[in-house]
Amino acid sequence: MATSTAPSFATPPYAGGDALGAPGLTPAFSPLYQQIKGLILQSLQSGEWKPGEAIPSEMDLAARFRVSQGTVRKAIDELAAENLVVRRQGKGTFVATHAEQHVQYRFLKLQPDNGDTQSEGPAERTIIDCKRLRASADIARALSLRSGDPVLQVRRVLAYGGVPTILEELWLPGAPFKGLTAERLSNYNGPMYALFETEFGVRMVRAEESIRAINPDTEQASLLKVDAATPLLSVERVAYTYNDTPMELRRGLYRTDTHHYRNALS
Amino acid sequence: MATSTAPSFATPPYAGGDALGAPGLTPAFSPLYQQIKGLILQSLQSGEWKPGEAIPSEMDLAARFRVSQGTVRKAIDELAAENLVVRRQGKGTFVATHAEQHVQYRFLKLQPDNGDTQSEGPAERTIIDCKRLRASADIARALSLRSGDPVLQVRRVLAYGGVPTILEELWLPGAPFKGLTAERLSNYNGPMYALFETEFGVRMVRAEESIRAINPDTEQASLLKVDAATPLLSVERVAYTYNDTPMELRRGLYRTDTHHYRNALS
DNA sequence: CAGTGGTCTAGACCACTGG
DNA sequence: CAGTGGTCTAGACCACTGC
């Protein structure tokens, strides 16, 4: 509905302090553009604008929130810096998506040693299984659930040019992903995070990875078709939606004889 | 001296196109604030303002470059986003430094599994050796040198709580680091990159890492006091100064039984 | 051509720092 | 208190997109 219309202040040109309307969700003291950012964020979470769609123009938002275009602009600047929206000059500002961009697999830092991600092409994906389980203590902790809560476990292998390169095991909270099956995963063409968006309305926004070197156990070694003495990269990722809500725990084993994990520091 | 004073344009309020003065170094077409950013960058490289020092206020820079404060602000915003300068409200804008910040070891992503970097304290550093060598083909390529050019090689071990955890081997171009010795490295207290700043005027700005899982050879294993079958993280880093000039190649072996490599994705 | 984001300006006031 | 960076506004014009 016509909810979040305007921060109710009447002290132009600079209100300064807290200025939120009815929901009153600003605990301390934040600049106007931060409050506007928060309001836009709420609309993103609530699904008012869906991934891939355009959000209203800066002028429209400025009118809606009763602030200047510059203030909206600064709010959107930050959202764009966090990869939540994408600006396109002359067209508009769009809700970021893991699909339909050529920035696919944004969270996958493994790349071929020759650097040519292009010629390598997309991974060949093989689902091993997809089970309904109850969360163990560590899984529950990572996903902010309680031990025993229902979770989905997916295991799969990614291969490049016929060479199995990544073995992944991932856990998802049962409730938001009700109805996810191995079949739906297999039939879907494109990044898994894109499927999460379109089928479950869950958009992954941010993630953290912990990396170690390990030796695989015999099952892992056979799935990746490597010797058990071949060291592998163990990459544990927790992915978050809006609001810093953890929505996925993923444990990956990466072969690093033909690929490497690339990271830019600044 | 009083070189870079102002982009010479006389078409207020918006020149639009290329507007650089004498050196004329803008090939294509860039907004004013980008040109200002470039000019500030030149002053940073030239050492007009040294790491830790304050740069002129936004007002001063606006006057110097004959643009509005807002334009200078946007230029500095980008430099701050790239960690080249640090803004401090009420005090000024300062040239970023690897020393004297509590953001030390910005490029070291290894951290203890309990996450408590504080209680762990600083690493105990042991220099193994520091040799003058000639660059091999791969070293030369990484540092944009020619094979056979003089380079310095440093090897060292970092330990935490008496446990050797990191074995590093690093190469530096000979010319800029003339006079670096094992002694000076050992005597220096603080991050190596801070020493590079104060003693050699080389500031590392950005880096890229390639990560693999490997088994150590016998020498490496003994230096880290681990079994030769213990898989380790191999982290190859190229660090860059201003102008994307590579200034260091560093190959690290990380133990990941008590520590892990942490990476934030967004 | 109208509509979008992108740049630039000028001026006002706020928040923080230190003398 | 003066000086710094930080926020906000209003208005102008530029660059790009697509009808």
mmCIF file of C-alpha atoms in Angstrom, chain A:
data_model
loop_
_atom_site.group_PDB
_atom_site.id
_atom_site.type_symbol
_atom_site.label_atom_id
_atom_site.label_comp_id
_atom_site.label_asym_id
_atom_site.label_seq_id
_atom_site.Cartn_x
_atom_site.Cartn_y
_atom_site.Cartn_z
ATOM 1 C CA MET A 1 0.000 0.000 0.000
ATOM 2 C CA ALA A 2 0.958 3.606 0.326
ATOM 3 C CA THR A 3 2.929 2.940 3.468
ATOM 4 C CA SER A 4 6.425 4.384 3.646
ATOM 5 C CA THR A 5 5.719 7.797 2.228
ATOM 6 C CA ALA A 6 7.771 10.379 4.024
ATOM 7 C CA PRO A 7 9.847 10.997 7.075
ATOM 8 C CA SER A 8 7.559 13.393 8.881
ATOM 9 C CA PHE A 9 9.567 16.507 9.530
ATOM 10 C CA ALA A 10 8.704 20.083 8.904
ATOM 11 C CA THR A 11 11.979 21.822 9.617
ATOM 12 C CA PRO A 12 13.570 22.720 6.328
ATOM 13 C CA PRO A 13 16.145 22.775 5.131
ATOM 14 C CA TYR A 14 18.012 20.481 7.490
ATOM 15 C CA ALA A 15 16.207 18.460 10.114
ATOM 16 C CA GLY A 16 19.355 16.982 11.548
ATOM 17 C CA GLY A 17 18.156 14.461 14.071
ATOM 18 C CA ASP A 18 15.877 11.476 13.969
ATOM 19 C CA ALA A 19 13.053 12.027 11.569
ATOM 20 C CA LEU A 20 11.323 8.730 10.910
ATOM 21 C CA GLY A 21 7.568 8.516 10.641
ATOM 22 C CA ALA A 22 5.210 5.972 12.122
ATOM 23 C CA PRO A 23 7.328 2.789 12.389
ATOM 24 C CA GLY A 24 9.977 4.773 14.288
ATOM 25 C CA LEU A 25 12.907 2.449 13.729
ATOM 26 C CA THR A 26 15.842 4.834 14.158
ATOM 27 C CA PRO A 27 17.398 4.164 17.525
ATOM 28 C CA ALA A 28 20.119 6.780 17.688
ATOM 29 C CA PHE A 29 20.931 9.576 15.351
ATOM 30 C CA SER A 30 21.558 9.200 11.679
ATOM 31 C CA PRO A 31 21.757 11.515 8.701
ATOM 32 C CA LEU A 32 18.767 11.867 6.451
ATOM 33 C CA TYR A 33 20.279 9.939 3.574
ATOM 34 C CA GLN A 34 20.867 6.983 5.883
ATOM 35 C CA GLN A 35 17.224 7.015 6.870
ATOM 36 C CA ILE A 36 16.245 7.170 3.210
ATOM 37 C CA LYS A 37 18.595 4.285 2.529
ATOM 38 C CA GLY A 38 16.851 2.351 5.249
ATOM 39 C CA LEU A 39 13.458 3.028 3.731
ATOM 40 C CA ILE A 40 14.618 1.923 0.287
ATOM 41 C CA LEU A 41 16.129 -1.159 1.896
ATOM 42 C CA GLN A 42 12.771 -1.982 3.451
ATOM 43 C CA SER A 43 11.128 -1.799 0.058
ATOM 44 C CA LEU A 44 13.792 -4.089 -1.358
ATOM 45 C CA GLN A 45 13.273 -6.662 1.396
ATOM 46 C CA SER A 46 9.523 -6.486 1.218
ATOM 47 C CA GLY A 47 9.696 -7.299 -2.461
ATOM 48 C CA GLU A 48 8.074 -4.064 -3.584
ATOM 49 C CA TRP A 49 10.700 -4.070 -6.349
ATOM 50 C CA LYS A 50 11.910 -7.467 -7.479
ATOM 51 C CA PRO A 51 15.398 -8.473 -8.643
ATOM 52 C CA GLY A 52 15.997 -7.243 -12.164
ATOM 53 C CA GLU A 53 13.263 -4.632 -12.025
ATOM 54 C CA ALA A 54 13.805 -0.898 -12.024
ATOM 55 C CA ILE A 55 13.183 1.053 -8.854
ATOM 56 C CA PRO A 56 11.536 4.475 -9.117
ATOM 57 C CA SER A 57 13.638 7.292 -10.507
ATOM 58 C CA GLU A 58 15.628 9.524 -8.167
ATOM 59 C CA MET A 59 13.133 12.313 -8.768
ATOM 60 C CA ASP A 60 10.201 10.063 -7.875
ATOM 61 C CA LEU A 61 11.882 8.841 -4.723
ATOM 62 C CA ALA A 62 12.830 12.387 -3.775
ATOM 63 C CA ALA A 63 9.173 13.375 -4.124
ATOM 64 C CA ARG A 64 7.972 10.326 -2.235
ATOM 65 C CA PHE A 65 10.307 10.949 0.702
ATOM 66 C CA ARG A 66 10.074 14.742 0.509
ATOM 67 C CA VAL A 67 13.816 15.249 0.264
ATOM 68 C CA SER A 68 16.091 16.600 -2.425
ATOM 69 C CA GLN A 69 17.338 14.498 -5.301
ATOM 70 C CA GLY A 70 20.866 14.792 -3.927
ATOM 71 C CA THR A 71 19.891 13.088 -0.709
ATOM 72 C CA VAL A 72 18.224 10.200 -2.529
ATOM 73 C CA ARG A 73 21.278 10.008 -4.729
ATOM 74 C CA LYS A 74 23.600 9.597 -1.782
ATOM 75 C CA ALA A 75 21.379 6.858 -0.359
ATOM 76 C CA ILE A 76 21.356 5.007 -3.671
ATOM 77 C CA ASP A 77 25.108 5.516 -4.017
ATOM 78 C CA GLU A 78 25.639 3.445 -0.910
ATOM 79 C CA LEU A 79 23.205 0.765 -1.996
ATOM 80 C CA ALA A 80 25.017 0.575 -5.314
ATOM 81 C CA ALA A 81 28.386 0.332 -3.549
ATOM 82 C CA GLU A 82 27.005 -2.654 -1.634
ATOM 83 C CA ASN A 83 25.844 -4.273 -4.878
ATOM 84 C CA LEU A 84 22.215 -4.167 -3.828
ATOM 85 C CA VAL A 85 21.198 -2.086 -6.832
ATOM 86 C CA VAL A 86 22.790 -1.320 -10.175
ATOM 87 C CA ARG A 87 22.682 2.086 -11.816
ATOM 88 C CA ARG A 88 22.442 2.393 -15.583
ATOM 89 C CA GLN A 89 22.774 5.854 -16.992
ATOM 90 C CA GLY A 90 19.872 6.887 -19.147
ATOM 91 C CA LYS A 91 17.813 3.861 -18.096
ATOM 92 C CA GLY A 92 17.332 3.814 -14.378
ATOM 93 C CA THR A 93 18.370 2.031 -11.200
ATOM 94 C CA PHE A 94 17.723 -1.694 -11.000
ATOM 95 C CA VAL A 95 17.524 -4.231 -8.222
ATOM 96 C CA ALA A 96 20.646 -6.357 -8.452
ATOM 97 C CA THR A 97 20.197 -10.006 -9.358
ATOM 98 C CA HIS A 98 22.368 -13.080 -9.597
ATOM 99 C CA ALA A 99 20.721 -13.929 -12.913
ATOM 100 C CA GLU A 100 20.904 -12.235 -16.294
ATOM 101 C CA GLN A 101 24.021 -10.265 -15.481
ATOM 102 C CA HIS A 102 27.359 -11.125 -16.942
ATOM 103 C CA VAL A 103 28.473 -10.720 -13.341
ATOM 104 C CA GLN A 104 27.253 -14.223 -12.650
ATOM 105 C CA TYR A 105 28.891 -16.359 -9.996
ATOM 106 C CA ARG A 106 29.899 -13.237 -8.125
ATOM 107 C CA PHE A 107 30.710 -15.244 -5.025
ATOM 108 C CA LEU A 108 32.768 -17.938 -6.732
ATOM 109 C CA LYS A 109 36.398 -16.861 -6.539
ATOM 110 C CA LEU A 110 37.868 -19.993 -8.095
ATOM 111 C CA GLN A 111 39.171 -19.469 -11.585
ATOM 112 C CA PRO A 112 41.302 -21.333 -14.127
ATOM 113 C CA ASP A 113 45.038 -20.723 -13.902
ATOM 114 C CA ASN A 114 45.139 -19.289 -17.405
ATOM 115 C CA GLY A 115 42.601 -16.742 -16.242
ATOM 116 C CA ASP A 116 40.341 -17.324 -19.217
ATOM 117 C CA THR A 117 36.970 -17.752 -17.572
ATOM 118 C CA GLN A 118 35.377 -17.162 -20.939
ATOM 119 C CA SER A 119 36.697 -20.110 -22.907
ATOM 120 C CA GLU A 120 36.195 -22.419 -19.963
ATOM 121 C CA GLY A 121 32.458 -21.943 -20.178
ATOM 122 C CA PRO A 122 29.923 -22.688 -17.465
ATOM 123 C CA ALA A 123 30.384 -25.549 -15.037
ATOM 124 C CA GLU A 124 28.771 -28.921 -15.644
ATOM 125 C CA ARG A 125 26.614 -29.432 -12.590
ATOM 126 C CA THR A 126 25.751 -32.785 -11.070
ATOM 127 C CA ILE A 127 23.464 -33.075 -8.086
ATOM 128 C CA ILE A 128 24.491 -35.939 -5.839
ATOM 129 C CA ASP A 129 21.571 -35.711 -3.470
ATOM 130 C CA CYS A 130 19.129 -33.360 -1.807
ATOM 131 C CA LYS A 131 17.907 -34.439 1.596
ATOM 132 C CA ARG A 132 15.637 -33.128 4.303
ATOM 133 C CA LEU A 133 17.524 -33.305 7.603
ATOM 134 C CA ARG A 134 17.529 -31.899 11.100
ATOM 135 C CA ALA A 135 20.166 -29.321 11.896
ATOM 136 C CA SER A 136 23.171 -30.441 13.889
ATOM 137 C CA ALA A 137 24.590 -28.056 16.449
ATOM 138 C CA ASP A 138 27.168 -26.428 14.176
ATOM 139 C CA ILE A 139 24.821 -26.159 11.197
ATOM 140 C CA ALA A 140 22.185 -24.605 13.425
ATOM 141 C CA ARG A 141 24.614 -22.096 14.838
ATOM 142 C CA ALA A 142 25.800 -20.988 11.395
ATOM 143 C CA LEU A 143 22.226 -20.503 10.176
ATOM 144 C CA SER A 144 20.890 -18.968 13.400
ATOM 145 C CA LEU A 145 18.526 -21.898 13.881
ATOM 146 C CA ARG A 146 17.973 -24.273 16.768
ATOM 147 C CA SER A 147 19.480 -27.739 16.790
ATOM 148 C CA GLY A 148 16.976 -30.134 15.270
ATOM 149 C CA ASP A 149 15.249 -27.542 13.119
ATOM 150 C CA PRO A 150 14.509 -28.809 9.618
ATOM 151 C CA VAL A 151 17.149 -28.042 7.005
ATOM 152 C CA LEU A 152 17.800 -29.046 3.423
ATOM 153 C CA GLN A 153 21.130 -30.531 2.487
ATOM 154 C CA VAL A 154 22.332 -30.474 -1.104
ATOM 155 C CA ARG A 155 25.475 -32.067 -2.414
ATOM 156 C CA ARG A 156 26.783 -31.565 -5.879
ATOM 157 C CA VAL A 157 29.858 -31.616 -8.089
ATOM 158 C CA LEU A 158 30.918 -28.937 -10.530
ATOM 159 C CA ALA A 159 33.132 -29.960 -13.418
ATOM 160 C CA TYR A 160 34.950 -27.963 -16.053
ATOM 161 C CA GLY A 161 35.734 -29.629 -19.357
ATOM 162 C CA GLY A 162 34.783 -32.957 -17.864
ATOM 163 C CA VAL A 163 37.153 -32.547 -14.920
ATOM 164 C CA PRO A 164 35.377 -32.553 -11.548
ATOM 165 C CA THR A 165 36.763 -29.503 -9.768
ATOM 166 C CA ILE A 166 34.405 -28.514 -6.977
ATOM 167 C CA LEU A 167 32.560 -30.663 -4.476
ATOM 168 C CA GLU A 168 29.943 -28.743 -2.584
ATOM 169 C CA GLU A 169 27.762 -29.546 0.355
ATOM 170 C CA LEU A 170 25.247 -26.916 1.335
ATOM 171 C CA TRP A 171 22.584 -26.436 3.962
ATOM 172 C CA LEU A 172 19.510 -24.254 3.729
ATOM 173 C CA PRO A 173 16.907 -23.436 6.364
ATOM 174 C CA GLY A 174 13.862 -25.637 5.726
ATOM 175 C CA ALA A 175 11.125 -23.043 5.976
ATOM 176 C CA PRO A 176 12.085 -20.512 3.295
ATOM 177 C CA PHE A 177 13.156 -23.244 0.899
ATOM 178 C CA LYS A 178 10.151 -25.542 1.291
ATOM 179 C CA GLY A 179 9.662 -27.427 -1.953
ATOM 180 C CA LEU A 180 13.250 -27.427 -3.170
ATOM 181 C CA THR A 181 14.102 -30.784 -4.732
ATOM 182 C CA ALA A 182 17.019 -32.325 -6.580
ATOM 183 C CA GLU A 183 14.899 -32.272 -9.715
ATOM 184 C CA ARG A 184 14.186 -28.571 -9.591
ATOM 185 C CA LEU A 185 17.870 -27.929 -9.032
ATOM 186 C CA SER A 186 18.877 -30.149 -11.933
ATOM 187 C CA ASN A 187 16.356 -28.679 -14.348
ATOM 188 C CA TYR A 188 17.254 -25.108 -13.582
ATOM 189 C CA ASN A 189 19.686 -23.475 -15.923
ATOM 190 C CA GLY A 190 21.834 -20.801 -14.336
ATOM 191 C CA PRO A 191 23.333 -19.883 -11.010
ATOM 192 C CA MET A 192 21.759 -21.480 -7.956
ATOM 193 C CA TYR A 193 21.411 -18.073 -6.336
ATOM 194 C CA ALA A 194 19.299 -16.976 -9.295
ATOM 195 C CA LEU A 195 16.950 -19.892 -8.675
ATOM 196 C CA PHE A 196 16.736 -18.883 -5.033
ATOM 197 C CA GLU A 197 15.619 -15.434 -6.145
ATOM 198 C CA THR A 198 12.989 -16.435 -8.653
ATOM 199 C CA GLU A 199 11.603 -19.511 -6.921
ATOM 200 C CA PHE A 200 11.944 -18.648 -3.251
ATOM 201 C CA GLY A 201 12.280 -14.912 -3.106
ATOM 202 C CA VAL A 202 15.586 -15.187 -1.289
ATOM 203 C CA ARG A 203 18.302 -12.862 -2.480
ATOM 204 C CA MET A 204 21.880 -13.427 -1.292
ATOM 205 C CA VAL A 205 23.524 -10.131 -0.657
ATOM 206 C CA ARG A 206 26.769 -10.812 1.151
ATOM 207 C CA ALA A 207 28.869 -13.749 2.282
ATOM 208 C CA GLU A 208 31.870 -14.669 4.375
ATOM 209 C CA GLU A 209 34.318 -17.430 3.638
ATOM 210 C CA SER A 210 36.777 -19.311 5.826
ATOM 211 C CA ILE A 211 39.493 -21.097 3.899
ATOM 212 C CA ARG A 212 41.693 -23.970 4.909
ATOM 213 C CA ALA A 213 43.888 -26.605 3.316
ATOM 214 C CA ILE A 214 42.802 -30.170 3.977
ATOM 215 C CA ASN A 215 43.146 -33.713 2.723
ATOM 216 C CA PRO A 216 39.914 -35.240 1.440
ATOM 217 C CA ASP A 217 38.403 -38.343 2.928
ATOM 218 C CA THR A 218 37.997 -41.328 0.638
ATOM 219 C CA GLU A 219 34.464 -40.474 -0.447
ATOM 220 C CA GLN A 220 35.385 -36.907 -1.258
ATOM 221 C CA ALA A 221 38.477 -38.034 -3.134
ATOM 222 C CA SER A 222 36.522 -40.458 -5.276
ATOM 223 C CA LEU A 223 33.831 -37.903 -6.091
ATOM 224 C CA LEU A 224 36.502 -35.480 -7.271
ATOM 225 C CA LYS A 225 38.495 -38.306 -8.845
ATOM 226 C CA VAL A 226 41.688 -37.364 -7.096
ATOM 227 C CA ASP A 227 44.123 -39.226 -4.911
ATOM 228 C CA ALA A 228 43.399 -39.059 -1.179
ATOM 229 C CA ALA A 229 46.803 -37.435 -0.691
ATOM 230 C CA THR A 230 45.917 -34.488 -2.939
ATOM 231 C CA PRO A 231 45.512 -31.391 -0.763
ATOM 232 C CA LEU A 232 42.337 -29.425 -1.424
ATOM 233 C CA LEU A 233 41.023 -26.030 -0.547
ATOM 234 C CA SER A 234 38.229 -26.178 2.007
ATOM 235 C CA VAL A 235 35.983 -23.161 1.628
ATOM 236 C CA GLU A 236 33.232 -22.659 4.171
ATOM 237 C CA ARG A 237 30.800 -19.947 3.223
ATOM 238 C CA VAL A 238 27.902 -18.368 5.071
ATOM 239 C CA ALA A 239 25.678 -16.331 2.773
ATOM 240 C CA TYR A 240 23.350 -13.618 4.039
ATOM 241 C CA THR A 241 20.166 -11.997 2.757
ATOM 242 C CA TYR A 242 19.016 -8.547 3.718
ATOM 243 C CA ASN A 243 19.192 -7.763 7.420
ATOM 244 C CA ASP A 244 22.292 -9.911 7.840
ATOM 245 C CA THR A 245 20.114 -12.979 8.056
ATOM 246 C CA PRO A 246 22.186 -16.094 7.298
ATOM 247 C CA MET A 247 20.421 -18.198 4.676
ATOM 248 C CA GLU A 248 22.983 -20.682 3.491
ATOM 249 C CA LEU A 249 25.944 -22.615 4.794
ATOM 250 C CA ARG A 250 28.119 -24.024 2.058
ATOM 251 C CA ARG A 251 31.182 -26.199 2.399
ATOM 252 C CA GLY A 252 33.192 -26.513 -0.772
ATOM 253 C CA LEU A 253 36.246 -28.540 -1.672
ATOM 254 C CA TYR A 254 38.200 -26.982 -4.508
ATOM 255 C CA ARG A 255 40.852 -28.648 -6.606
ATOM 256 C CA THR A 256 43.748 -26.254 -7.072
ATOM 257 C CA ASP A 257 45.912 -28.048 -9.575
ATOM 258 C CA THR A 258 44.324 -26.324 -12.544
ATOM 259 C CA HIS A 259 42.461 -23.560 -10.738
ATOM 260 C CA HIS A 260 43.179 -21.113 -7.944
ATOM 261 C CA TYR A 261 41.241 -18.978 -5.505
ATOM 262 C CA ARG A 262 41.656 -15.352 -6.501
ATOM 263 C CA ASN A 263 41.325 -12.512 -4.071
ATOM 264 C CA ALA A 264 41.791 -8.777 -4.490
ATOM 265 C CA LEU A 265 42.984 -6.812 -1.469
ATOM 266 C CA SER A 266 42.623 -3.099 -1.129
#
